[in-house]
Amino acid sequence: MAGAVAAVLGLLALLGSPGGCWGSAGRPQDSLREELLLSPLPSGDLAATFQFRARWDSALQREGVSHYRLFPKALGQLISKYLVRELHLSLTQGFWRTRTWGQPYLQAPAGAELWVWFQDSVTDVDKAWKELSNVLSGIFCASLNFIDSTNTVTPTASFKPLGLANVTDHHLLRYAVLPREVVCTENLTPWKKLLPCGSKAGLAVLLKAERLFHSSYHSQAVHIRPICRDASCLSVSWELRQTLTVVFDTFTIGQGRRDWSLFKMFSCTITEACPLASESKIYVDISSKNQENELLEVTPPPLSVHEASVQGDRKTYAVYDLLSPLLFNVSRSLNVQLKWKRPQDNLDLSTPVLHAQRYVSGYGLQTGEISTLIYNTHAYRAFPVMLLETVPWYLRLYIHTLVITTKGKENKPSYIHYQPAQDRRRPHLLEMLIQLPANSVTKITIQFERALLKWTEYTPDPNHGFYVSPSVLSALVPGVIAMKAEDVEQSPLFTSLFPSSDGSSYFMRLYTEPLLVNLPTPDFSMPYNVICLTCTVVAVCYGSFYNLLTRTFHVEEPSRGGLAKRLANIIRKVRGVPPL
Amino acid sequence: MWTYWAKFTPDMTQLPSLECVTLESWYPSSLAQWLTRRLRGPSNYTPAYQYGSSSDSLWDTSLQYISVSESFWSFSLVQFKKQKLLIELDRYAPDVAELIRTPMEMHYIPLKVALFYLLNPYTVMSCVAKSTCAINNTIIAFFILATIKGSTLLSAVFLALATYQSLYPLTLFAPALLYLLQRQFIPVKLKSKGFWLYTTQYAALYLCSLVVIVCLSFFLLNSWDFIPSVYGFILSVPDLTPNIGLFWYFFAEMFEHFSLFFVCVFQINVFFYTIPLAIKLKEHPIFFLFVQLAIISIFKSYPTVGDVALYMAFLPLWSHLYRFLRNIFILSCVLVVCSLLFPVLWHLWIYAGSANSNFYYAITLTFNVGQILLISDYFYAFLRREYYLTHGLYLTRKDGTEAMLVLK
């Protein structure tokens, strides 16, 4: 580890890169790595995954830290103020189609997702969570301030700390999803501002909003976690990963051809690495199922090729190191291009080992059923999956209708945690560990009833429906090939966020589609009428009872006549006419 | 709970047959036993896992029938004796013979009550829906039985159970107390010592049993969380699921800052009528009980058709008021039409989507207006009959013409 740092230092010194601020011990306390992974998807689309990792060898927990270099100050102060142990925020537009796009490196649910582990010294976790989400809302210009107790849950098993943690008391965890959140430019700009080079240099120049949001899927995320400073793991470093995944539809961009280039996708090319970065690389996935006929051609020719086993599969990557002086020798700018040698007719649509889908069934506005289908396409290995369902309180789940069937037989979950909802206070939380037999489809159905809300509780467009956040599947998926444990600091960034437990399986987190459910609505135009009419009915009761209670029966006496009659009689008397 | 009921039932069926042994003892107890056998029979050999809850509610219904019809039988006898006494004491006008209820007329009242309750579509519906309302109704029926039989302890215990379940039966304390006082020949006078002694005794029994039940719940759950979850839920009306009552749409459409005020007003409204009614109907506690049950079923926060069925079972008891009812035909038409329109408009709103919530709301309004007018009509008729009993049926003016009765 120390050797690696020294090597990086040496490289930096050789390249004569701007030194920046050196620590008192004569070594940098922070480092930046940036990376772009371009991977053609089985469907023909292209996924571009940016990762920027800032690592800081400092104990941020102390309040005294005031000098920030690469690590953004806004987030650093947040960590020390709210005693955050881990923070994961993602803002996503679109849905990752696992079935056609394959397994994602890092999927995020549509909308905004935030999960935070607090330190055990936090006394009031809910208060810290509330304040933190409000601050993050300001930093990222997102509606995270709408996170409250009605959409916050504390999962017991689905979200384990990704970084260094010896505390696994899940009461320190808060998790919330806002599926209705729309992600756009105003969220991208503050995200880019957290980068040390901004969008001025390095890979970040490619992040142009008008191209990124003209895509099938856009997901940007921030992950903060503590990691080991070195192999001995005696002290803690903080790691900030900013990731951005975007999926381009190459057919529409390339006029029916699957060839692509950086310029075609991002409408610009790379001219230099970020001067502050200690590593800046572009990986292009050139692995193909059959190695003998090379179908694709990458230009300019890569300087090196990296072989890695990612997500249980062997992959080959062409690597462009932007810090290497050889790269910009030939031309001033780098425009990575990929050409298919012959048009592929049969697209390689191998289904991923684990994928899922979810839908609402039933008709009418009274009841309904949520069905989740989980597919295990592995030929011979069964594995368990942890399913997390968060359902808002206004869908009243009937837990006795929960049915899990696999291959026509009932599948009993080995772990089940259910926290019922409380009206206007907390959502339903259902966590289950379900064993998925090899080559099977597991269907999970649960019935619910829709509640009528107060008219002020409906969203501005109530007949559009209410979003139900996606269910989360966490699983250790068995791989096709054995993976070897690699040094985290050396391996590409996209392989190293989730810890791999053993060689034969890899961790995977999938999100299903968010659901859109209609609720019965009152008539929003007539609160006054309803108040008046109902009060009238109450008054009818009150009036008639009051009448009967206070009055008594009397024989009707012949009346002496009303005022009019008496007046008439006076007039008649004056006139001398006999009275009426 | 159920084993307790099962143990308890034979005693209850025994109880009236012992007392009614002098007057046509064959009738109520044998019918009750027949019905018990009849209704209990199927539930013994229906597969319990399949029809568990519906047989439970059937069982409740049958229990309720037994207690209601038998309590009304003994009530009719008491009423007859009282009438006889009042005639002998010259408290009634001489020409009111046709208003006096005879045992011949009252003979079929228990059967009519049974039919009104058991064949009432509302009862059938709440049985089919497996509503817990059946349990509630059973406890109230047992409470009525215990009260009419004059058992202070059982009456207080059942009232406490009913209060524990749904809070609103709290208001039934007043009619029960009045009836028990009447039965013990204790005059309802604020200066009388016996009155206060008995009231304190009954109230203490009631409160003690309530405290015992609540404490039992506490020891079962080991927390007081159930108090806000059960009674807070009843009082603050957080659940706005459409029902046949007045609360759901009103609070769905309420402005947020007025919500608390109107919740208070509407809840006070339920308890509000008790004291004026107690003063007015001091001499007629069972009629008071009927009116109070009706008010609860109209104005409670989550009413169901089972509640309506409970007070409708009382209607045959007041069959002698029929000639004084002013618009019974219109009101029964309103109630029948509303009951038929409920599912229609519900379907149009929720399933077909061709109507909106206002349609269903309109029908709940009409249904409740119908119920209110029905109850006030019965109240009117009752007061009118009482007036005729004391002042004579054929009233004349001073000039000898036929007089009109007016409320003043």
mmCIF file of N, CA and C in Angstrom, chain A residues 363-367 396 423-424 449 451-456 520-531 533-535 537-538 540-542 544-545 547-558, chain B residues 238-241 246 248-256 262 269 272-273 276-277 280 291 299 346 349-351 356-358 361 365 369 372 375-376 379-380 383-384 387 397-398 403-408:
data_model
loop_
_atom_site.group_PDB
_atom_site.id
_atom_site.type_symbol
_atom_site.label_atom_id
_atom_site.label_comp_id
_atom_site.label_asym_id
_atom_site.label_seq_id
_atom_site.Cartn_x
_atom_site.Cartn_y
_atom_site.Cartn_z
ATOM 1 N N TYR A 363 -58.204 -4.264 -10.342
ATOM 2 C CA TYR A 363 -58.894 -3.132 -10.946
ATOM 3 C C TYR A 363 -59.709 -2.419 -9.893
ATOM 4 N N GLY A 364 -60.122 -1.228 -10.226
ATOM 5 C CA GLY A 364 -60.876 -0.439 -9.246
ATOM 6 C C GLY A 364 -59.921 0.265 -8.304
ATOM 7 N N LEU A 365 -60.502 1.107 -7.477
ATOM 8 C CA LEU A 365 -59.677 1.915 -6.579
ATOM 9 C C LEU A 365 -59.757 1.422 -5.147
ATOM 10 N N GLN A 366 -60.244 0.195 -4.946
ATOM 11 C CA GLN A 366 -60.380 -0.258 -3.568
ATOM 12 C C GLN A 366 -59.221 -1.145 -3.130
ATOM 13 N N THR A 367 -58.982 -2.185 -3.888
ATOM 14 C CA THR A 367 -57.920 -3.108 -3.508
ATOM 15 C C THR A 367 -56.974 -3.298 -4.683
ATOM 16 N N ARG A 396 -52.631 -0.038 2.317
ATOM 17 C CA ARG A 396 -52.661 -0.862 3.525
ATOM 18 C C ARG A 396 -52.397 -2.304 3.142
ATOM 19 N N ASP A 423 -50.506 5.216 10.212
ATOM 20 C CA ASP A 423 -51.049 6.262 9.356
ATOM 21 C C ASP A 423 -50.322 7.579 9.586
ATOM 22 N N ARG A 424 -49.859 8.151 8.520
ATOM 23 C CA ARG A 424 -49.186 9.457 8.510
ATOM 24 C C ARG A 424 -47.914 9.471 9.347
ATOM 25 N N GLU A 449 -54.990 -2.467 0.277
ATOM 26 C CA GLU A 449 -56.192 -1.660 0.144
ATOM 27 C C GLU A 449 -55.761 -0.206 0.085
ATOM 28 N N ALA A 451 -56.144 3.759 0.684
ATOM 29 C CA ALA A 451 -56.788 4.639 1.653
ATOM 30 C C ALA A 451 -57.241 5.915 0.954
ATOM 31 N N LEU A 452 -58.248 6.530 1.535
ATOM 32 C CA LEU A 452 -58.642 7.870 1.091
ATOM 33 C C LEU A 452 -57.886 8.864 1.967
ATOM 34 N N LEU A 453 -57.240 9.825 1.337
ATOM 35 C CA LEU A 453 -56.443 10.782 2.095
ATOM 36 C C LEU A 453 -57.225 12.068 2.298
ATOM 37 N N LYS A 454 -56.671 12.917 3.163
ATOM 38 C CA LYS A 454 -57.221 14.263 3.262
ATOM 39 C C LYS A 454 -56.895 15.014 1.970
ATOM 40 N N TRP A 455 -57.721 15.957 1.633
ATOM 41 C CA TRP A 455 -57.528 16.590 0.318
ATOM 42 C C TRP A 455 -56.201 17.346 0.239
ATOM 43 N N THR A 456 -55.658 17.770 1.388
ATOM 44 C CA THR A 456 -54.386 18.487 1.345
ATOM 45 C C THR A 456 -53.202 17.538 1.239
ATOM 46 N N PRO A 520 -58.215 6.560 -4.599
ATOM 47 C CA PRO A 520 -59.485 7.277 -4.752
ATOM 48 C C PRO A 520 -59.299 8.722 -4.301
ATOM 49 N N THR A 521 -59.946 9.619 -4.989
ATOM 50 C CA THR A 521 -59.767 11.032 -4.654
ATOM 51 C C THR A 521 -61.099 11.638 -4.244
ATOM 52 N N PRO A 522 -61.078 12.545 -3.296
ATOM 53 C CA PRO A 522 -62.289 13.327 -3.040
ATOM 54 C C PRO A 522 -62.411 14.402 -4.110
ATOM 55 N N ASP A 523 -63.527 15.082 -4.124
ATOM 56 C CA ASP A 523 -63.687 16.183 -5.064
ATOM 57 C C ASP A 523 -62.989 17.401 -4.459
ATOM 58 N N PHE A 524 -61.932 17.846 -5.137
ATOM 59 C CA PHE A 524 -61.121 18.905 -4.539
ATOM 60 C C PHE A 524 -61.799 20.266 -4.607
ATOM 61 N N SER A 525 -62.865 20.357 -5.380
ATOM 62 C CA SER A 525 -63.434 21.682 -5.598
ATOM 63 C C SER A 525 -64.497 22.036 -4.574
ATOM 64 N N MET A 526 -64.862 21.092 -3.708
ATOM 65 C CA MET A 526 -66.011 21.437 -2.877
ATOM 66 C C MET A 526 -65.823 21.247 -1.376
ATOM 67 N N PRO A 527 -64.741 21.703 -0.798
ATOM 68 C CA PRO A 527 -64.664 21.620 0.664
ATOM 69 C C PRO A 527 -65.748 22.435 1.362
ATOM 70 N N TYR A 528 -66.039 23.600 0.826
ATOM 71 C CA TYR A 528 -67.064 24.441 1.476
ATOM 72 C C TYR A 528 -68.422 23.747 1.461
ATOM 73 N N ASN A 529 -68.755 23.172 0.299
ATOM 74 C CA ASN A 529 -70.046 22.498 0.185
ATOM 75 C C ASN A 529 -70.148 21.356 1.177
ATOM 76 N N VAL A 530 -69.081 20.572 1.266
ATOM 77 C CA VAL A 530 -69.127 19.409 2.154
ATOM 78 C C VAL A 530 -69.271 19.852 3.602
ATOM 79 N N ILE A 531 -68.523 20.874 3.982
ATOM 80 C CA ILE A 531 -68.610 21.356 5.359
ATOM 81 C C ILE A 531 -70.030 21.855 5.632
ATOM 82 N N LEU A 533 -72.887 21.063 4.037
ATOM 83 C CA LEU A 533 -73.921 20.027 3.991
ATOM 84 C C LEU A 533 -73.855 19.130 5.218
ATOM 85 N N THR A 534 -72.650 18.725 5.599
ATOM 86 C CA THR A 534 -72.547 17.828 6.750
ATOM 87 C C THR A 534 -72.998 18.545 8.022
ATOM 88 N N CYS A 535 -72.585 19.799 8.146
ATOM 89 C CA CYS A 535 -73.015 20.541 9.327
ATOM 90 C C CYS A 535 -74.533 20.708 9.331
ATOM 91 N N VAL A 537 -76.678 18.531 8.267
ATOM 92 C CA VAL A 537 -77.259 17.273 8.750
ATOM 93 C C VAL A 537 -77.159 17.191 10.271
ATOM 94 N N VAL A 538 -76.015 17.598 10.803
ATOM 95 C CA VAL A 538 -75.864 17.589 12.263
ATOM 96 C C VAL A 538 -76.866 18.559 12.883
ATOM 97 N N VAL A 540 -79.725 19.409 11.655
ATOM 98 C CA VAL A 540 -81.080 18.844 11.564
ATOM 99 C C VAL A 540 -81.349 17.991 12.791
ATOM 100 N N CYS A 541 -80.379 17.182 13.159
ATOM 101 C CA CYS A 541 -80.529 16.328 14.331
ATOM 102 C C CYS A 541 -80.639 17.180 15.590
ATOM 103 N N TYR A 542 -79.717 18.126 15.689
ATOM 104 C CA TYR A 542 -79.719 18.971 16.878
ATOM 105 C C TYR A 542 -81.044 19.729 16.987
ATOM 106 N N SER A 544 -84.062 19.095 15.669
ATOM 107 C CA SER A 544 -85.277 18.343 15.971
ATOM 108 C C SER A 544 -85.256 17.827 17.410
ATOM 109 N N PHE A 545 -84.089 17.432 17.890
ATOM 110 C CA PHE A 545 -84.020 16.982 19.277
ATOM 111 C C PHE A 545 -84.235 18.144 20.243
ATOM 112 N N ASN A 547 -85.996 20.735 19.749
ATOM 113 C CA ASN A 547 -87.425 20.989 19.697
ATOM 114 C C ASN A 547 -88.182 20.062 20.637
ATOM 115 N N LEU A 548 -87.894 18.778 20.501
ATOM 116 C CA LEU A 548 -88.640 17.781 21.268
ATOM 117 C C LEU A 548 -88.262 17.809 22.747
ATOM 118 N N LEU A 549 -87.028 18.192 23.037
ATOM 119 C CA LEU A 549 -86.579 18.149 24.427
ATOM 120 C C LEU A 549 -87.049 19.360 25.216
ATOM 121 N N THR A 550 -87.109 20.500 24.553
ATOM 122 C CA THR A 550 -87.406 21.714 25.323
ATOM 123 C C THR A 550 -88.888 22.070 25.299
ATOM 124 N N ARG A 551 -89.615 21.597 24.307
ATOM 125 C CA ARG A 551 -91.024 21.988 24.236
ATOM 126 C C ARG A 551 -91.914 20.885 24.775
ATOM 127 N N THR A 552 -93.133 21.261 25.119
ATOM 128 C CA THR A 552 -94.109 20.258 25.560
ATOM 129 C C THR A 552 -95.354 20.397 24.689
ATOM 130 N N PHE A 553 -96.179 19.363 24.748
ATOM 131 C CA PHE A 553 -97.395 19.377 23.936
ATOM 132 C C PHE A 553 -98.456 20.264 24.595
ATOM 133 N N HIS A 554 -99.142 21.007 23.775
ATOM 134 C CA HIS A 554 -100.238 21.833 24.254
ATOM 135 C C HIS A 554 -101.385 21.709 23.283
ATOM 136 N N VAL A 555 -102.581 21.879 23.831
ATOM 137 C CA VAL A 555 -103.744 21.946 22.935
ATOM 138 C C VAL A 555 -103.714 23.315 22.274
ATOM 139 N N GLU A 556 -103.917 23.291 20.985
ATOM 140 C CA GLU A 556 -103.844 24.549 20.246
ATOM 141 C C GLU A 556 -105.008 25.441 20.656
ATOM 142 N N GLU A 557 -104.698 26.601 21.215
ATOM 143 C CA GLU A 557 -105.738 27.554 21.620
ATOM 144 C C GLU A 557 -106.100 28.412 20.415
ATOM 145 N N PRO A 558 -107.390 28.797 20.315
ATOM 146 C CA PRO A 558 -107.747 29.724 19.234
ATOM 147 C C PRO A 558 -107.010 31.037 19.452
ATOM 148 N N PRO B 238 -58.421 9.445 12.224
ATOM 149 C CA PRO B 238 -57.372 9.544 11.204
ATOM 150 C C PRO B 238 -57.679 8.733 9.943
ATOM 151 N N ASP B 239 -58.520 7.705 10.071
ATOM 152 C CA ASP B 239 -58.782 6.818 8.937
ATOM 153 C C ASP B 239 -60.016 7.320 8.199
ATOM 154 N N LEU B 240 -59.830 7.713 6.951
ATOM 155 C CA LEU B 240 -60.930 8.325 6.212
ATOM 156 C C LEU B 240 -61.520 7.377 5.175
ATOM 157 N N THR B 241 -61.361 6.088 5.366
ATOM 158 C CA THR B 241 -61.955 5.124 4.453
ATOM 159 C C THR B 241 -63.464 5.346 4.398
ATOM 160 N N LEU B 246 -70.876 10.131 8.674
ATOM 161 C CA LEU B 246 -70.725 11.521 8.250
ATOM 162 C C LEU B 246 -69.280 11.991 8.321
ATOM 163 N N TRP B 248 -66.139 10.660 7.369
ATOM 164 C CA TRP B 248 -65.016 10.433 6.452
ATOM 165 C C TRP B 248 -64.853 11.540 5.427
ATOM 166 N N TYR B 249 -65.937 11.933 4.767
ATOM 167 C CA TYR B 249 -65.783 12.929 3.710
ATOM 168 C C TYR B 249 -65.603 14.314 4.311
ATOM 169 N N PHE B 250 -66.257 14.511 5.443
ATOM 170 C CA PHE B 250 -66.146 15.800 6.112
ATOM 171 C C PHE B 250 -64.688 16.093 6.463
ATOM 172 N N PHE B 251 -64.005 15.095 7.034
ATOM 173 C CA PHE B 251 -62.618 15.343 7.434
ATOM 174 C C PHE B 251 -61.649 15.185 6.281
ATOM 175 N N ALA B 252 -62.050 14.501 5.216
ATOM 176 C CA ALA B 252 -61.203 14.486 4.021
ATOM 177 C C ALA B 252 -61.185 15.856 3.361
ATOM 178 N N GLU B 253 -62.282 16.577 3.469
ATOM 179 C CA GLU B 253 -62.394 17.875 2.809
ATOM 180 C C GLU B 253 -62.134 19.039 3.754
ATOM 181 N N MET B 254 -61.790 18.732 5.006
ATOM 182 C CA MET B 254 -61.674 19.788 5.999
ATOM 183 C C MET B 254 -60.386 20.582 5.821
ATOM 184 N N PHE B 255 -60.440 21.870 6.078
ATOM 185 C CA PHE B 255 -59.236 22.693 6.085
ATOM 186 C C PHE B 255 -58.418 22.308 7.304
ATOM 187 N N GLU B 256 -57.126 22.225 7.112
ATOM 188 C CA GLU B 256 -56.246 21.647 8.127
ATOM 189 C C GLU B 256 -56.368 22.360 9.479
ATOM 190 N N PHE B 262 -63.368 20.914 14.509
ATOM 191 C CA PHE B 262 -64.540 20.146 14.079
ATOM 192 C C PHE B 262 -64.528 18.728 14.630
ATOM 193 N N ASN B 269 -70.785 16.167 20.037
ATOM 194 C CA ASN B 269 -72.154 15.982 19.560
ATOM 195 C C ASN B 269 -72.723 14.617 19.949
ATOM 196 N N PHE B 272 -73.411 14.680 23.646
ATOM 197 C CA PHE B 272 -74.129 15.871 24.055
ATOM 198 C C PHE B 272 -75.572 15.592 24.441
ATOM 199 N N TYR B 273 -76.204 14.651 23.722
ATOM 200 C CA TYR B 273 -77.644 14.452 23.895
ATOM 201 C C TYR B 273 -77.996 13.709 25.174
ATOM 202 N N PRO B 276 -79.676 15.975 28.391
ATOM 203 C CA PRO B 276 -81.057 16.425 28.133
ATOM 204 C C PRO B 276 -82.028 15.264 27.986
ATOM 205 N N LEU B 277 -81.596 14.203 27.303
ATOM 206 C CA LEU B 277 -82.480 13.040 27.149
ATOM 207 C C LEU B 277 -82.757 12.396 28.501
ATOM 208 N N LYS B 280 -85.385 14.446 30.162
ATOM 209 C CA LYS B 280 -86.699 14.355 29.530
ATOM 210 C C LYS B 280 -87.297 12.960 29.682
ATOM 211 N N VAL B 291 -82.976 5.541 21.909
ATOM 212 C CA VAL B 291 -82.590 6.790 21.251
ATOM 213 C C VAL B 291 -81.083 6.978 21.326
ATOM 214 N N PHE B 299 -73.847 8.983 14.773
ATOM 215 C CA PHE B 299 -72.770 9.965 14.910
ATOM 216 C C PHE B 299 -71.446 9.383 15.359
ATOM 217 N N TRP B 346 -71.147 3.262 -5.012
ATOM 218 C CA TRP B 346 -69.788 2.827 -4.689
ATOM 219 C C TRP B 346 -69.128 2.231 -5.930
ATOM 220 N N TRP B 349 -68.248 4.911 -8.457
ATOM 221 C CA TRP B 349 -67.100 5.734 -8.096
ATOM 222 C C TRP B 349 -65.800 4.928 -8.176
ATOM 223 N N ILE B 350 -65.786 3.773 -7.489
ATOM 224 C CA ILE B 350 -64.517 3.073 -7.285
ATOM 225 C C ILE B 350 -64.152 2.210 -8.484
ATOM 226 N N TYR B 351 -65.128 1.540 -9.057
ATOM 227 C CA TYR B 351 -64.791 0.583 -10.118
ATOM 228 C C TYR B 351 -65.031 1.143 -11.507
ATOM 229 N N ASN B 356 -68.018 10.362 -9.143
ATOM 230 C CA ASN B 356 -66.941 10.683 -8.210
ATOM 231 C C ASN B 356 -67.435 10.564 -6.777
ATOM 232 N N SER B 357 -66.586 10.951 -5.869
ATOM 233 C CA SER B 357 -66.865 10.713 -4.457
ATOM 234 C C SER B 357 -68.135 11.435 -3.991
ATOM 235 N N ASN B 358 -68.498 12.525 -4.649
ATOM 236 C CA ASN B 358 -69.670 13.274 -4.208
ATOM 237 C C ASN B 358 -70.946 12.439 -4.277
ATOM 238 N N TYR B 361 -70.998 10.257 -1.285
ATOM 239 C CA TYR B 361 -71.174 11.132 -0.124
ATOM 240 C C TYR B 361 -72.633 11.571 -0.007
ATOM 241 N N LEU B 365 -75.193 11.109 3.179
ATOM 242 C CA LEU B 365 -75.925 12.225 3.795
ATOM 243 C C LEU B 365 -77.409 11.901 3.895
ATOM 244 N N VAL B 369 -79.691 11.533 7.186
ATOM 245 C CA VAL B 369 -80.862 12.384 7.413
ATOM 246 C C VAL B 369 -82.077 11.496 7.660
ATOM 247 N N ILE B 372 -81.909 10.131 11.149
ATOM 248 C CA ILE B 372 -82.168 11.166 12.157
ATOM 249 C C ILE B 372 -83.662 11.451 12.231
ATOM 250 N N ILE B 375 -85.589 8.629 13.946
ATOM 251 C CA ILE B 375 -85.465 8.618 15.404
ATOM 252 C C ILE B 375 -86.263 9.764 16.015
ATOM 253 N N SER B 376 -86.172 10.950 15.390
ATOM 254 C CA SER B 376 -86.909 12.065 15.993
ATOM 255 C C SER B 376 -88.410 11.862 15.818
ATOM 256 N N PHE B 379 -89.352 9.614 18.588
ATOM 257 C CA PHE B 379 -89.305 10.395 19.824
ATOM 258 C C PHE B 379 -90.572 11.249 19.945
ATOM 259 N N TYR B 380 -90.930 11.878 18.847
ATOM 260 C CA TYR B 380 -92.135 12.702 18.806
ATOM 261 C C TYR B 380 -93.367 11.867 19.149
ATOM 262 N N LEU B 383 -93.487 10.928 22.831
ATOM 263 C CA LEU B 383 -93.927 12.026 23.709
ATOM 264 C C LEU B 383 -95.411 12.282 23.546
ATOM 265 N N ARG B 384 -95.888 12.149 22.324
ATOM 266 C CA ARG B 384 -97.289 12.421 22.043
ATOM 267 C C ARG B 384 -98.195 11.398 22.720
ATOM 268 N N TYR B 387 -98.475 12.098 26.298
ATOM 269 C CA TYR B 387 -99.389 13.209 26.536
ATOM 270 C C TYR B 387 -100.826 12.731 26.510
ATOM 271 N N ARG B 397 -111.379 21.458 22.436
ATOM 272 C CA ARG B 397 -111.123 22.849 22.810
ATOM 273 C C ARG B 397 -112.199 23.309 23.778
ATOM 274 N N LYS B 398 -112.064 24.559 24.225
ATOM 275 C CA LYS B 398 -113.054 25.100 25.147
ATOM 276 C C LYS B 398 -114.417 25.187 24.492
ATOM 277 N N ALA B 403 -109.534 19.336 19.223
ATOM 278 C CA ALA B 403 -108.352 20.177 19.401
ATOM 279 C C ALA B 403 -107.161 19.594 18.657
ATOM 280 N N MET B 404 -106.238 20.491 18.299
ATOM 281 C CA MET B 404 -104.984 20.076 17.674
ATOM 282 C C MET B 404 -103.904 20.113 18.741
ATOM 283 N N LEU B 405 -102.957 19.145 18.669
ATOM 284 C CA LEU B 405 -101.834 19.163 19.597
ATOM 285 C C LEU B 405 -100.661 19.856 18.931
ATOM 286 N N VAL B 406 -100.057 20.780 19.615
ATOM 287 C CA VAL B 406 -98.858 21.426 19.051
ATOM 288 C C VAL B 406 -97.759 21.421 20.102
ATOM 289 N N LEU B 407 -96.529 21.443 19.611
ATOM 290 C CA LEU B 407 -95.374 21.552 20.494
ATOM 291 C C LEU B 407 -95.125 23.018 20.772
ATOM 292 N N LYS B 408 -95.048 23.351 22.034
ATOM 293 C CA LYS B 408 -94.778 24.754 22.350
ATOM 294 C C LYS B 408 -93.633 24.840 23.339
#
